[in-house]
Amino acid sequence: MSSALIDGQRHPAIVILDFGSQYSELIARRVRENNVYSVMTRYTTSAKEILLLNPKGIILSGGPNSVYEQGAPICDPDIWNLGIPVLGVCYGMQVMVQQLGGTVAVAKQAEYGKAPLEVDDSTDLLVNVAQGSTVWMSHGDTGKKLPEGFVRLAHTNNTPDAAIANHQRRLYGVQFHPEVIHSLYGMVILSNFVHHICGCEADWTTEVFIEEAMDQIRTQVGTKRVLLALSGGVDSSTLAFLLHKTIRNQLTCMFIDQGFMRKGEPEFLMDFFDRKFNLKVQYINARERFIEKLRGIFDPEEKRRIIGTEFIRVFEEESKLLGPFDYLAQGTLYPDVIESAGTNLDPKTGERVAVKIKSHHNVGGLPKDLQFKLVEPLRRLFKDEVRRVGRSLGLPEEIVCRHPFPGPGLAIRILGEVTSSNLNILRDADLIVREEIKQAGLYNEVWQAFAVLLPVRSVGVMGDKRTYAFPIVLRCVSSEDGMTADWSRLPYDLLESISNRIVNEVKGVNRVVLDITSKPPGTIEWE
Ligand code: XMP
């Protein structure tokens, strides 16, 4: 069973059946941008299971397969008889056509990219969609014969049936991708579907989420005690505020200082949560332990593993001292839920693919077999929704808009062995990067901006004296979700002041270089 089904939520939803398209998650987000709740689940989810999700409509996503191939993914045929509106997108439309008795075949000409959409019928799905507006196509197959009861709503030069409908049964299909930004009226089409055709209210708002989440937390934990490992990122901070608002003193927050935080961060966090908001945080100073464990360790994966293991050890020891606790709160978000429900499908086998590139997500995280029950109130939210909730609960912009920061912290931004003196150098350089980017008004424009310390030395000259010191790499990227990224084109003036300040103010550094690698092939972090 998909984990979406064991979510415990019954808010009316648009259910997205994922056929493995790279845009599936985007559909879920676009629906929510219409203030309509959406859940995403595997295409194998049965009609019965879908009903448990309180569906108001169903969207079939795109996917990489050809529906006429043997073993191609299709959905439970009972879905067509639920009486619930269905919208098939790209491959999803082909599934609809094929399963309902039409035919799909290789298109005369594959169509990738932008195409003008000629609307033939603008009664329901295409209301308010301008004639000739651009849509985004990405398909090699096309519907050849429509199933009985279906009519054409729109066409493009290459695709006679670019949008189709069976008005009576409220079944719709679009060959293009309304969810991508290049489809100019894509949001209008999705809004027509969710609001007018499915009758969804615009009731998925931050306030509604907070109310529902507070109810759920109360029901789940009752009068029991809850432990939260606070990192200072937006997820765990929002979670802390939400839990504090709901269960007050039943909550204990623990902040483990590994010694790899940015300059001033531990102090800021303690000051902010504990003193300003009276949200009790147990500060655990574990700096010595961590640096000791990393002595003589050069391999990146080894560093990550040691930090991860040590984190768990400290966490277990300290929670015993502070406990007992019945629940552990975790800032799991919806993309994690989707990922663990297995939606990355292999185009050939339809099976989930997971490729380990770096052992991230277990580092700074906790193992699954801890003796706690989990409270995960944010598991229904995307990152931008978490930010809105955080804001609404009173978190300052400084935390809400914070750049992502990896669990192992600065330790994976010092290549090779981590020492106290290297950490101090990196902290000072990193602070300058942040200050300058903020000063230039670009902090919120970039996904991450940080410094990396390389363990090599080069020759320089300062005030007539020869220097032999470390270089700092400036890494600054734009990204949607961290999965892919491009290096940011920062203004030369800004680069100049960052470089000048680092070389002048940070002892031990005599050179600043710029990383201009995208991801892939590079990764965002250097280790
Ligand atoms: P990479 O380096 O793989 O990073 O391109 C992608 C995103 O993930 C962050 N990152 C981590 N986050 N624990 C985390 O919570 C980790 O161990 C970790 N490693 C990388 C990285 O900062 C970027 O945003």
PDB file of N, CA and C in Angstrom, residues 253-288:
ATOM      1  N   CYS A 253      12.883  20.070  22.972  1.00  0.00           N
ATOM      2  CA  CYS A 253      13.726  20.209  21.789  1.00  0.00           C
ATOM      3  C   CYS A 253      15.176  19.990  22.198  1.00  0.00           C
ATOM      4  N   MET A 254      15.885  19.281  21.332  1.00  0.00           N
ATOM      5  CA  MET A 254      17.290  19.038  21.628  1.00  0.00           C
ATOM      6  C   MET A 254      18.119  19.541  20.448  1.00  0.00           C
ATOM      7  N   PHE A 255      19.132  20.314  20.753  1.00  0.00           N
ATOM      8  CA  PHE A 255      19.985  20.805  19.679  1.00  0.00           C
ATOM      9  C   PHE A 255      21.396  20.279  19.908  1.00  0.00           C
ATOM     10  N   ILE A 256      21.847  19.411  19.015  1.00  0.00           N
ATOM     11  CA  ILE A 256      23.183  18.840  19.156  1.00  0.00           C
ATOM     12  C   ILE A 256      24.165  19.672  18.348  1.00  0.00           C
ATOM     13  N   ASP A 257      25.078  20.297  19.027  1.00  0.00           N
ATOM     14  CA  ASP A 257      26.088  21.112  18.346  1.00  0.00           C
ATOM     15  C   ASP A 257      27.302  20.234  18.049  1.00  0.00           C
ATOM     16  N   GLN A 258      27.414  19.833  16.775  1.00  0.00           N
ATOM     17  CA  GLN A 258      28.535  18.952  16.380  1.00  0.00           C
ATOM     18  C   GLN A 258      29.820  19.740  16.195  1.00  0.00           C
ATOM     19  N   GLY A 259      29.665  21.062  16.156  1.00  0.00           N
ATOM     20  CA  GLY A 259      30.833  21.904  15.913  1.00  0.00           C
ATOM     21  C   GLY A 259      31.018  22.224  14.437  1.00  0.00           C
ATOM     22  N   PHE A 260      30.057  21.827  13.605  1.00  0.00           N
ATOM     23  CA  PHE A 260      30.197  22.068  12.170  1.00  0.00           C
ATOM     24  C   PHE A 260      29.186  23.077  11.657  1.00  0.00           C
ATOM     25  N   MET A 261      28.638  23.874  12.583  1.00  0.00           N
ATOM     26  CA  MET A 261      27.656  24.883  12.180  1.00  0.00           C
ATOM     27  C   MET A 261      28.380  26.112  11.655  1.00  0.00           C
ATOM     28  N   ARG A 262      27.608  26.993  11.028  1.00  0.00           N
ATOM     29  CA  ARG A 262      28.183  28.232  10.529  1.00  0.00           C
ATOM     30  C   ARG A 262      28.444  29.189  11.692  1.00  0.00           C
ATOM     31  N   LYS A 263      29.199  30.207  11.416  1.00  0.00           N
ATOM     32  CA  LYS A 263      29.592  31.132  12.473  1.00  0.00           C
ATOM     33  C   LYS A 263      28.353  31.779  13.122  1.00  0.00           C
ATOM     34  N   GLY A 264      28.304  31.714  14.425  1.00  0.00           N
ATOM     35  CA  GLY A 264      27.242  32.394  15.169  1.00  0.00           C
ATOM     36  C   GLY A 264      25.916  31.641  15.193  1.00  0.00           C
ATOM     37  N   GLU A 265      25.827  30.539  14.479  1.00  0.00           N
ATOM     38  CA  GLU A 265      24.551  29.836  14.331  1.00  0.00           C
ATOM     39  C   GLU A 265      24.043  29.224  15.641  1.00  0.00           C
ATOM     40  N   PRO A 266      24.874  28.459  16.373  1.00  0.00           N
ATOM     41  CA  PRO A 266      24.363  27.876  17.613  1.00  0.00           C
ATOM     42  C   PRO A 266      23.865  28.962  18.567  1.00  0.00           C
ATOM     43  N   GLU A 267      24.617  30.044  18.661  1.00  0.00           N
ATOM     44  CA  GLU A 267      24.225  31.128  19.565  1.00  0.00           C
ATOM     45  C   GLU A 267      22.893  31.731  19.113  1.00  0.00           C
ATOM     46  N   PHE A 268      22.779  31.947  17.807  1.00  0.00           N
ATOM     47  CA  PHE A 268      21.554  32.533  17.263  1.00  0.00           C
ATOM     48  C   PHE A 268      20.348  31.648  17.580  1.00  0.00           C
ATOM     49  N   LEU A 269      20.524  30.356  17.363  1.00  0.00           N
ATOM     50  CA  LEU A 269      19.405  29.439  17.565  1.00  0.00           C
ATOM     51  C   LEU A 269      18.946  29.407  19.010  1.00  0.00           C
ATOM     52  N   MET A 270      19.912  29.304  19.914  1.00  0.00           N
ATOM     53  CA  MET A 270      19.555  29.250  21.328  1.00  0.00           C
ATOM     54  C   MET A 270      18.880  30.547  21.743  1.00  0.00           C
ATOM     55  N   ASP A 271      19.431  31.625  21.273  1.00  0.00           N
ATOM     56  CA  ASP A 271      18.882  32.928  21.643  1.00  0.00           C
ATOM     57  C   ASP A 271      17.456  33.048  21.115  1.00  0.00           C
ATOM     58  N   PHE A 272      17.277  32.633  19.887  1.00  0.00           N
ATOM     59  CA  PHE A 272      15.993  32.804  19.238  1.00  0.00           C
ATOM     60  C   PHE A 272      14.904  31.921  19.863  1.00  0.00           C
ATOM     61  N   PHE A 273      15.167  30.628  19.932  1.00  0.00           N
ATOM     62  CA  PHE A 273      14.124  29.720  20.412  1.00  0.00           C
ATOM     63  C   PHE A 273      13.936  29.816  21.916  1.00  0.00           C
ATOM     64  N   ASP A 274      15.041  29.665  22.615  1.00  0.00           N
ATOM     65  CA  ASP A 274      14.956  29.520  24.050  1.00  0.00           C
ATOM     66  C   ASP A 274      14.576  30.828  24.736  1.00  0.00           C
ATOM     67  N   ARG A 275      15.300  31.877  24.382  1.00  0.00           N
ATOM     68  CA  ARG A 275      15.089  33.115  25.127  1.00  0.00           C
ATOM     69  C   ARG A 275      13.967  33.957  24.535  1.00  0.00           C
ATOM     70  N   LYS A 276      13.930  34.076  23.218  1.00  0.00           N
ATOM     71  CA  LYS A 276      12.940  34.967  22.616  1.00  0.00           C
ATOM     72  C   LYS A 276      11.546  34.339  22.620  1.00  0.00           C
ATOM     73  N   PHE A 277      11.480  33.061  22.293  1.00  0.00           N
ATOM     74  CA  PHE A 277      10.155  32.441  22.169  1.00  0.00           C
ATOM     75  C   PHE A 277       9.835  31.492  23.305  1.00  0.00           C
ATOM     76  N   ASN A 278      10.750  31.440  24.284  1.00  0.00           N
ATOM     77  CA  ASN A 278      10.458  30.636  25.442  1.00  0.00           C
ATOM     78  C   ASN A 278      10.169  29.182  25.102  1.00  0.00           C
ATOM     79  N   LEU A 279      10.804  28.737  24.045  1.00  0.00           N
ATOM     80  CA  LEU A 279      10.621  27.359  23.604  1.00  0.00           C
ATOM     81  C   LEU A 279      11.863  26.628  24.071  1.00  0.00           C
ATOM     82  N   LYS A 280      11.707  25.848  25.090  1.00  0.00           N
ATOM     83  CA  LYS A 280      12.867  25.261  25.756  1.00  0.00           C
ATOM     84  C   LYS A 280      13.705  24.382  24.830  1.00  0.00           C
ATOM     85  N   VAL A 281      14.982  24.719  24.721  1.00  0.00           N
ATOM     86  CA  VAL A 281      15.866  23.900  23.895  1.00  0.00           C
ATOM     87  C   VAL A 281      17.035  23.410  24.740  1.00  0.00           C
ATOM     88  N   GLN A 282      17.261  22.098  24.745  1.00  0.00           N
ATOM     89  CA  GLN A 282      18.408  21.541  25.456  1.00  0.00           C
ATOM     90  C   GLN A 282      19.606  21.627  24.525  1.00  0.00           C
ATOM     91  N   TYR A 283      20.587  22.390  24.925  1.00  0.00           N
ATOM     92  CA  TYR A 283      21.777  22.557  24.094  1.00  0.00           C
ATOM     93  C   TYR A 283      22.804  21.482  24.464  1.00  0.00           C
ATOM     94  N   ILE A 284      23.218  20.688  23.496  1.00  0.00           N
ATOM     95  CA  ILE A 284      24.203  19.646  23.764  1.00  0.00           C
ATOM     96  C   ILE A 284      25.489  20.017  23.038  1.00  0.00           C
ATOM     97  N   ASN A 285      26.505  20.313  23.816  1.00  0.00           N
ATOM     98  CA  ASN A 285      27.780  20.661  23.204  1.00  0.00           C
ATOM     99  C   ASN A 285      28.606  19.390  22.973  1.00  0.00           C
ATOM    100  N   ALA A 286      28.632  18.957  21.710  1.00  0.00           N
ATOM    101  CA  ALA A 286      29.337  17.710  21.402  1.00  0.00           C
ATOM    102  C   ALA A 286      30.527  17.977  20.483  1.00  0.00           C
ATOM    103  N   ARG A 287      30.986  19.223  20.468  1.00  0.00           N
ATOM    104  CA  ARG A 287      32.035  19.612  19.512  1.00  0.00           C
ATOM    105  C   ARG A 287      33.286  18.757  19.608  1.00  0.00           C
ATOM    106  N   GLU A 288      33.752  18.564  20.859  1.00  0.00           N
ATOM    107  CA  GLU A 288      35.000  17.817  21.060  1.00  0.00           C
ATOM    108  C   GLU A 288      34.897  16.399  20.519  1.00  0.00           C
TER     109      GLU A 288
END
